[in-house]
XYZ file of C-alpha atoms in Angstrom:
142
model
C 43.934 5.365 -40.500
C 45.212 8.327 -38.418
C 43.997 8.770 -34.867
C 41.737 11.730 -34.249
C 41.971 13.691 -30.986
C 39.029 13.175 -28.678
C 37.543 16.254 -27.030
C 37.088 14.969 -23.478
C 36.029 18.469 -22.467
C 32.532 17.655 -23.664
C 32.019 14.686 -21.329
C 29.307 15.178 -18.718
C 26.998 18.101 -18.132
C 28.192 21.715 -17.775
C 28.317 22.875 -14.153
C 29.074 26.084 -12.300
C 31.396 25.898 -9.304
C 31.011 29.050 -7.244
C 34.180 31.001 -6.644
C 36.167 29.415 -9.467
C 37.016 30.276 -13.042
C 36.721 28.065 -16.071
C 34.307 25.475 -17.312
C 33.424 22.496 -15.151
C 31.606 19.303 -16.056
C 29.813 16.736 -13.912
C 28.820 13.126 -14.521
C 25.029 13.208 -15.037
C 24.722 9.924 -13.096
C 26.027 11.764 -9.996
C 23.403 14.512 -10.183
C 20.743 14.123 -7.540
C 22.810 11.704 -5.451
C 23.332 12.583 -1.815
C 26.962 13.162 -0.929
C 28.271 11.061 1.912
C 31.711 12.260 2.912
C 34.393 10.327 4.716
C 37.946 10.808 5.919
C 40.814 9.716 3.688
C 44.558 10.167 3.385
C 45.302 11.128 -0.201
C 48.339 10.636 -2.353
C 50.046 13.902 -3.312
C 49.277 12.785 -6.889
C 45.529 12.340 -6.304
C 43.457 14.200 -8.904
C 41.830 16.242 -6.141
C 45.115 17.925 -5.169
C 47.362 17.358 -8.185
C 46.498 20.767 -9.639
C 47.792 22.909 -6.764
C 46.213 26.122 -8.100
C 42.789 24.480 -8.384
C 43.099 22.981 -4.883
C 43.871 26.456 -3.566
C 40.936 28.027 -5.474
C 38.384 25.339 -4.575
C 39.417 24.401 -1.055
C 41.819 27.094 0.141
C 44.283 24.197 0.444
C 47.951 25.114 0.241
C 50.228 22.195 -0.561
C 53.663 21.529 -2.021
C 55.366 18.184 -2.479
C 58.572 18.772 -0.547
C 60.689 15.705 -1.245
C 63.131 17.737 -3.327
C 63.522 20.518 -0.765
C 66.272 20.412 1.842
C 64.873 19.046 5.124
C 65.345 22.399 6.884
C 63.094 24.146 4.333
C 60.174 21.693 4.524
C 56.924 22.848 6.132
C 54.926 19.616 6.070
C 57.420 16.787 5.474
C 59.159 14.759 2.806
C 56.005 13.161 1.342
C 53.097 14.587 3.347
C 49.677 13.092 2.626
C 46.746 15.497 2.241
C 43.817 14.778 4.588
C 40.307 14.825 3.146
C 37.491 15.028 5.693
C 33.983 15.074 4.275
C 34.105 17.599 1.465
C 37.105 19.575 2.760
C 40.869 19.274 2.675
C 41.770 19.817 6.319
C 45.466 19.049 6.783
C 48.506 16.953 5.998
C 50.156 13.902 7.563
C 53.917 13.431 7.570
C 54.504 9.709 8.068
C 57.265 7.242 7.233
C 57.143 3.455 6.918
C 60.025 1.977 8.930
C 60.027 -1.517 7.467
C 62.972 -2.703 9.573
C 60.848 -2.576 12.727
C 57.459 -2.803 10.951
C 56.167 0.565 12.177
C 54.438 3.491 10.513
C 56.026 6.503 12.188
C 53.826 9.577 12.233
C 56.199 12.529 12.421
C 53.502 15.203 12.396
C 49.850 15.868 11.698
C 49.425 19.394 10.355
C 45.924 20.725 11.020
C 44.877 23.406 8.532
C 41.693 23.745 10.576
C 41.228 22.857 14.217
C 40.352 19.142 14.348
C 37.315 18.067 16.296
C 37.544 14.899 18.357
C 35.679 13.046 15.573
C 38.134 14.299 12.939
C 41.127 13.248 15.046
C 39.632 9.775 15.563
C 38.918 9.435 11.837
C 42.501 10.419 10.934
C 43.880 7.946 13.505
C 41.692 5.210 11.981
C 43.036 6.062 8.507
C 46.605 5.839 9.818
C 45.866 2.422 11.322
C 44.407 1.323 7.968
C 47.461 2.673 6.143
C 49.818 0.763 8.454
C 47.786 -2.396 7.870
C 47.761 -1.879 4.100
C 51.545 -1.431 4.181
C 51.755 -4.684 6.167
C 53.252 -2.969 9.202
C 52.537 -4.277 12.695
C 51.714 -0.907 14.224
C 51.945 2.831 13.938
C 53.439 5.386 16.272
C 51.207 8.458 16.575
C 52.634 11.971 16.497
């Protein structure tokens, strides 16, 4: 029996996202729920930022994975991690795990918007969590 393609474009309820083109869909179970944002360091391959054009349209977030660029041409770092704060993409973190000395080295934190004290603390907490998750003893802030 041949496999039939599944139209996943019909999943969820149609939704309008102001300021964007195209059709959007939302999980009906999420409708009516209050949104409680948090701060997170994202992978460059996270679905929120993977489509660079959509990230620019929705969030005004400019991002390029720069690992294949020569070091002198990089703006944000070899493998910069996008920073999500609440419902906004607010910056990028350039960090490297130095496993020889068990340290997460933070080379730079690029603020796309001016960070409040609370945002800075939340990003620092995420970096500490990342170092712990990577089983590193500590991290060196930028």
